[in-house]
XYZ file of C-alpha atoms in Angstrom:
430
model
C 76.921 157.567 88.906
C 75.246 155.838 85.953
C 78.151 156.911 83.758
C 80.626 155.419 86.220
C 78.753 152.090 86.411
C 78.610 151.915 82.610
C 82.341 152.601 82.411
C 83.075 149.833 84.930
C 80.775 147.384 83.116
C 82.404 148.266 79.799
C 85.814 147.601 81.317
C 84.687 144.243 82.703
C 83.207 143.331 79.293
C 86.445 144.333 77.536
C 88.547 142.201 79.913
C 86.140 139.257 79.466
C 86.344 139.495 75.674
C 90.150 139.695 75.733
C 90.351 136.769 78.157
C 87.967 134.668 76.044
C 89.825 135.513 72.837
C 93.188 134.661 74.377
C 91.815 131.334 75.583
C 90.324 130.534 72.192
C 93.690 131.084 70.533
C 95.903 129.395 73.091
C 93.831 126.569 74.605
C 93.292 123.207 72.970
C 89.720 122.039 72.687
C 88.515 118.578 71.684
C 88.908 119.276 67.974
C 92.370 120.790 68.236
C 91.288 123.537 65.832
C 93.450 126.207 67.432
C 96.663 124.229 67.023
C 96.133 123.729 63.289
C 99.043 121.930 61.659
C 100.660 121.442 65.082
C 97.977 118.882 65.939
C 100.199 116.619 63.860
C 102.965 115.307 66.113
C 103.935 112.347 63.917
C 104.449 112.300 60.140
C 104.867 108.916 58.461
C 105.926 108.846 54.805
C 105.404 105.439 53.183
C 107.072 105.134 49.792
C 106.191 102.286 47.434
C 107.497 101.646 43.940
C 106.720 102.280 40.282
C 103.029 102.945 39.744
C 101.391 105.765 37.804
C 98.208 107.464 38.989
C 96.144 106.103 36.099
C 97.385 102.560 36.738
C 95.822 102.550 40.255
C 93.192 105.296 40.404
C 92.385 105.954 36.740
C 88.727 105.071 37.316
C 88.300 106.552 40.803
C 85.062 108.631 40.841
C 85.708 112.369 40.775
C 89.445 112.074 40.163
C 91.278 113.302 37.071
C 91.467 109.782 35.699
C 91.529 108.079 32.307
C 89.260 110.029 29.919
C 86.138 107.891 29.403
C 82.820 107.979 27.587
C 80.159 105.484 28.690
C 82.819 103.584 30.589
C 85.114 103.214 27.562
C 88.470 105.047 27.322
C 88.424 107.746 24.677
C 92.180 107.684 24.173
C 94.481 105.160 22.538
C 98.155 104.821 21.718
C 99.721 103.339 18.610
C 101.685 100.140 19.161
C 104.414 100.659 16.528
C 105.292 96.959 16.620
C 101.807 95.713 15.628
C 100.520 98.952 14.054
C 97.406 98.641 16.249
C 95.991 101.281 18.579
C 95.771 100.189 22.220
C 93.331 101.728 24.685
C 93.909 101.615 28.435
C 92.397 98.343 29.672
C 91.580 96.611 32.967
C 94.480 94.392 33.984
C 93.745 92.017 36.865
C 97.206 90.453 36.819
C 98.869 90.561 40.225
C 102.305 90.705 38.612
C 102.670 93.419 35.972
C 105.598 93.750 33.603
C 105.889 97.528 33.786
C 108.194 99.564 31.594
C 111.293 101.725 31.482
C 111.518 104.784 33.703
C 114.822 106.636 33.328
C 115.227 110.241 32.137
C 115.284 109.203 28.475
C 112.130 107.112 28.995
C 110.414 110.115 30.562
C 111.144 112.215 27.475
C 109.887 109.500 25.110
C 106.782 108.708 27.165
C 105.745 112.367 27.434
C 106.605 113.008 23.759
C 106.294 116.818 23.857
C 103.041 116.611 25.821
C 101.327 113.993 23.647
C 101.733 111.317 26.374
C 101.861 108.617 23.696
C 105.330 107.062 23.893
C 104.733 104.426 26.581
C 104.331 101.346 24.363
C 107.076 102.298 21.922
C 109.503 102.922 24.781
C 108.748 99.736 26.753
C 107.991 97.453 23.767
C 104.911 95.961 25.499
C 101.199 96.907 25.613
C 101.151 95.865 29.299
C 101.966 99.467 30.236
C 98.415 100.462 29.195
C 96.810 98.189 31.801
C 95.209 99.588 34.945
C 93.785 98.187 38.180
C 90.310 98.814 39.552
C 88.815 98.941 43.055
C 88.291 95.188 43.337
C 92.013 94.626 42.649
C 93.257 97.069 45.291
C 90.305 97.460 47.701
C 92.381 98.711 50.632
C 94.007 101.506 48.647
C 90.594 102.595 47.386
C 89.173 102.392 50.920
C 91.860 104.803 52.120
C 91.032 107.118 49.206
C 87.291 107.008 49.965
C 87.655 107.607 53.689
C 90.550 110.048 53.708
C 92.288 112.081 50.942
C 93.315 111.149 47.400
C 95.704 113.499 45.578
C 95.208 113.311 41.815
C 97.977 115.731 40.814
C 100.900 114.353 42.786
C 103.920 114.350 40.496
C 107.221 112.645 41.057
C 109.611 115.449 41.993
C 112.123 114.519 39.310
C 111.721 113.324 35.708
C 113.679 110.136 36.262
C 113.781 106.846 38.174
C 113.848 105.649 41.795
C 117.317 106.772 42.832
C 117.060 110.544 42.182
C 113.414 110.384 43.247
C 114.400 109.156 46.713
C 117.071 111.841 46.949
C 114.357 114.419 46.310
C 112.167 112.824 48.977
C 114.660 113.652 51.726
C 116.519 116.665 50.316
C 114.475 118.306 47.507
C 117.456 117.890 45.165
C 119.476 115.356 43.172
C 123.076 116.349 42.493
C 126.622 115.159 41.924
C 130.178 116.303 42.613
C 133.725 114.937 42.443
C 134.377 116.494 45.861
C 131.381 115.510 48.021
C 132.849 117.119 51.139
C 132.364 120.531 49.490
C 128.609 121.253 49.352
C 129.084 124.241 47.041
C 130.675 122.015 44.394
C 127.478 120.120 43.493
C 125.466 120.454 40.297
C 121.950 119.143 39.762
C 121.605 115.905 37.809
C 119.148 113.170 36.857
C 121.993 110.644 37.175
C 123.578 111.093 40.623
C 126.584 109.117 41.851
C 125.783 105.850 43.608
C 127.369 105.180 47.001
C 130.219 102.677 46.746
C 132.904 101.116 48.919
C 135.380 103.806 47.879
C 132.803 106.601 48.020
C 130.200 105.658 50.694
C 128.938 109.223 51.277
C 128.638 110.944 47.879
C 125.791 113.256 48.928
C 127.349 116.391 50.362
C 124.443 118.799 49.968
C 121.979 119.373 52.795
C 119.067 117.013 53.456
C 115.998 117.458 55.630
C 117.487 115.620 58.607
C 119.898 118.548 59.051
C 116.979 120.882 59.785
C 115.283 118.270 61.978
C 118.432 117.796 64.039
C 118.923 121.565 64.280
C 115.385 121.906 65.685
C 115.677 118.879 68.005
C 113.040 116.977 66.029
C 113.197 113.186 66.233
C 113.345 111.199 62.993
C 113.865 107.602 61.884
C 114.197 105.888 58.524
C 112.681 102.394 58.806
C 113.950 99.746 56.384
C 111.947 96.647 55.512
C 114.929 94.288 55.695
C 114.112 90.624 56.282
C 117.437 88.939 55.558
C 120.442 88.884 53.275
C 118.627 87.783 50.129
C 118.472 90.718 47.697
C 114.671 90.596 47.288
C 114.291 90.714 51.088
C 116.335 93.892 51.399
C 115.840 97.587 50.705
C 117.904 98.462 47.637
C 120.641 101.094 47.848
C 118.582 103.149 45.328
C 115.910 103.545 48.000
C 118.014 103.551 51.191
C 119.757 106.842 50.505
C 120.095 108.587 53.885
C 123.312 106.707 54.861
C 124.942 108.348 51.827
C 124.446 111.904 53.160
C 127.490 113.440 54.818
C 125.410 115.571 57.186
C 123.678 112.478 58.631
C 127.110 111.263 59.754
C 128.284 114.714 60.858
C 125.207 114.995 63.079
C 125.872 111.493 64.505
C 122.439 110.293 63.386
C 123.327 107.228 61.350
C 121.764 105.106 64.113
C 118.404 106.613 63.120
C 118.362 104.147 60.233
C 116.478 101.212 61.785
C 114.729 97.975 60.911
C 110.979 98.053 60.363
C 110.539 95.816 63.418
C 111.418 98.883 65.487
C 108.546 100.759 63.820
C 105.982 98.210 64.973
C 107.412 98.294 68.504
C 107.348 102.111 68.600
C 103.781 102.227 67.231
C 102.527 99.753 69.830
C 104.155 101.702 72.675
C 103.037 105.084 71.340
C 106.601 106.383 70.988
C 106.832 107.012 67.246
C 109.333 109.691 66.163
C 108.108 113.041 64.884
C 109.115 112.159 61.307
C 109.749 108.807 59.700
C 110.274 107.434 56.235
C 109.452 103.786 55.520
C 111.019 102.018 52.542
C 110.059 98.487 51.403
C 112.154 95.503 50.478
C 111.930 94.399 46.867
C 109.205 91.767 47.362
C 106.927 94.182 49.224
C 107.585 97.156 46.954
C 105.004 96.644 44.143
C 107.850 97.325 41.720
C 106.916 95.305 38.600
C 107.003 92.341 38.396
C 106.539 92.005 42.191
C 102.994 91.421 43.372
C 100.490 94.221 43.846
C 98.720 92.135 46.509
C 101.854 91.649 48.573
C 102.642 95.366 48.558
C 99.079 96.276 49.524
C 99.200 93.828 52.450
C 102.544 95.224 53.620
C 101.260 98.816 53.518
C 98.019 97.843 55.268
C 100.000 96.249 58.084
C 102.016 99.462 58.549
C 98.905 101.651 58.576
C 96.948 99.303 60.875
C 99.825 99.445 63.358
C 99.654 103.226 63.755
C 95.846 103.225 63.724
C 95.941 100.876 66.728
C 98.622 103.032 68.353
C 98.152 105.730 71.003
C 99.859 107.990 68.437
C 97.036 107.695 65.872
C 95.207 110.767 67.194
C 98.169 113.003 66.278
C 99.491 111.314 63.103
C 99.512 112.124 59.396
C 100.412 109.331 56.963
C 101.559 110.285 53.471
C 101.496 107.299 51.114
C 102.971 107.513 47.620
C 104.844 105.626 44.894
C 108.279 106.880 43.898
C 107.881 106.962 40.093
C 105.566 105.887 37.305
C 107.431 102.684 36.406
C 106.829 103.129 32.674
C 103.052 102.696 33.199
C 100.646 104.910 31.296
C 99.357 108.217 32.619
C 97.466 110.791 30.583
C 98.348 114.051 32.429
C 101.216 116.150 31.103
C 103.686 116.915 33.935
C 104.311 120.624 34.559
C 107.921 121.746 34.224
C 109.459 123.565 37.187
C 113.215 123.450 36.595
C 115.743 121.348 34.685
C 115.077 118.278 36.874
C 111.308 118.014 37.155
C 108.490 117.366 37.607
C 108.103 113.714 36.654
C 105.008 111.743 35.656
C 102.004 111.541 37.998
C 101.927 109.001 40.830
C 99.229 108.181 43.394
C 99.220 110.163 46.625
C 97.126 109.532 49.744
C 96.801 111.383 53.057
C 95.548 109.294 55.973
C 94.962 111.011 59.305
C 92.231 111.544 61.912
C 92.166 115.148 60.666
C 92.202 114.347 56.926
C 89.131 115.570 55.054
C 86.860 112.571 54.542
C 86.521 111.464 50.915
C 88.335 114.558 49.664
C 90.080 114.676 46.286
C 92.927 117.162 46.277
C 93.412 118.668 42.802
C 96.380 120.880 43.772
C 99.644 120.430 41.883
C 101.911 118.586 44.297
C 105.245 116.812 44.379
C 107.305 115.151 47.101
C 108.618 118.630 47.879
C 105.225 119.223 49.541
C 106.121 116.608 52.180
C 109.272 118.544 53.073
C 107.282 121.785 53.181
C 104.709 120.271 55.564
C 107.451 118.882 57.829
C 109.246 122.238 57.874
C 106.039 124.140 58.625
C 105.034 121.739 61.387
C 108.354 121.158 63.137
C 110.973 123.645 61.883
C 109.238 127.040 62.280
C 108.710 127.184 58.471
C 112.465 127.169 57.870
C 113.379 125.842 54.427
C 116.228 123.853 52.923
C 117.670 127.131 51.783
C 121.450 127.597 51.468
C 121.024 131.288 52.285
C 119.292 130.678 55.602
C 119.784 127.149 56.931
C 123.414 127.572 57.972
C 124.848 124.926 55.663
C 125.339 126.498 52.209
C 125.155 124.312 49.115
C 124.828 125.147 45.437
C 121.185 124.213 44.816
C 119.645 126.643 42.306
C 116.178 126.913 43.861
C 114.179 126.281 47.018
C 111.694 123.702 45.793
C 109.354 123.987 48.803
C 108.634 127.666 48.013
C 107.776 127.286 44.324
C 104.512 129.075 43.527
C 103.181 126.087 41.566
C 103.439 123.768 44.590
C 100.258 123.210 46.580
C 100.064 123.031 50.365
C 99.202 119.762 52.113
C 97.481 121.707 54.882
C 94.543 121.918 52.448
C 94.003 118.168 52.933
C 93.195 118.590 56.624
C 90.257 119.945 58.597
C 91.498 120.591 62.113
C 88.034 121.749 63.208
C 86.437 118.381 62.466
C 85.897 115.632 64.995
C 88.948 113.354 64.572
C 88.196 110.304 62.432
C 88.235 106.874 64.005
C 90.841 104.359 62.812
C 89.979 102.344 59.710
C 91.424 98.905 60.420
C 91.449 96.905 57.183
C 92.140 93.214 56.521
C 95.821 92.637 55.785
C 94.885 90.090 53.105
C 91.654 91.378 51.551
C 89.679 89.514 48.900
C 90.617 90.826 45.469
C 90.056 90.139 41.787
C 93.796 89.929 41.161
C 94.944 86.962 39.109
C 98.113 85.273 40.296
């Protein structure tokens, strides 16, 4: 009898354990721990222009910033035009001159790993200047309260245009027959869209996978009028040039930024969105740092006030280094990249608070995160994604590339919004 009772009790205990375990795996609790990456229902990628990591976060505590001793930089670069050595220095100017940033400039700036060609290439010592917390208090506030990535490299060793192509497709390529995806070859100098050739990008971009998996996406453009400085340049607004965007009848997903603010307020943001600035708001030298910071703050405040905040991840970065000094040698991954380091921030209620991510990252990590979250870990892979092209590698699966999941703690209590002043007090000099 005792044996029978024990057997029954053991059975009840076994069922209880199984039931509890199943519930722990499949039920959401207040932290959302069990859902992991799938707690993120909205990914917002904000892309600004032409700033190196050292130029914005070179003195951020704990980051791999400008080498210092007693607060003084220990490195200097020869100015070949004055024969003087120039150390990195605090530059409070709101409008910086910046430098050159094409593929040839990358080679000269890096100078076989010496990282000493910046002044010679750009002809001005301005490229050695850097901003401090009091210049860009909102950007530093995001870094202190969320995640700062100090090894985020531009995906490609070139300028804005191929960089933006990598942002949405993990490749930059060219072909004389764009309607044949297998005809493309990788390049640092892709073909610009034109009246006669409006869709020169025939290889597969990320929107193809999103559409295939019924994932909503929008590209928001900060267009304020017909004046060139009030528009998003064609270098940055690249999705209309992809053939598959048209084939999938998704060209209407390119919208004005006004629609972003409406969607955020209503809590109907798409699963994935890219946001590109107009020239004045871009921070591209010589346009104002302060204006760009205010523009970005307004975008982030909008989602923080939104019902969607609790399930959002914001990835904020700058598309290339803009000729500005950085001391870290970029790792090589293939013939096209990586480029020089740029700032990277992760802002989310699940982002680790005050965390500095030292992983090697590039914009390919954004695609990887999107694919893992929304596309069942499917990659932009010509062998598997159903739309073959001639890309030589699958950038998202490179062993050197870190994983953005490391920047989140889905077991933590979700962080409250951090609403910042759109026009903060700064030490910038106009």
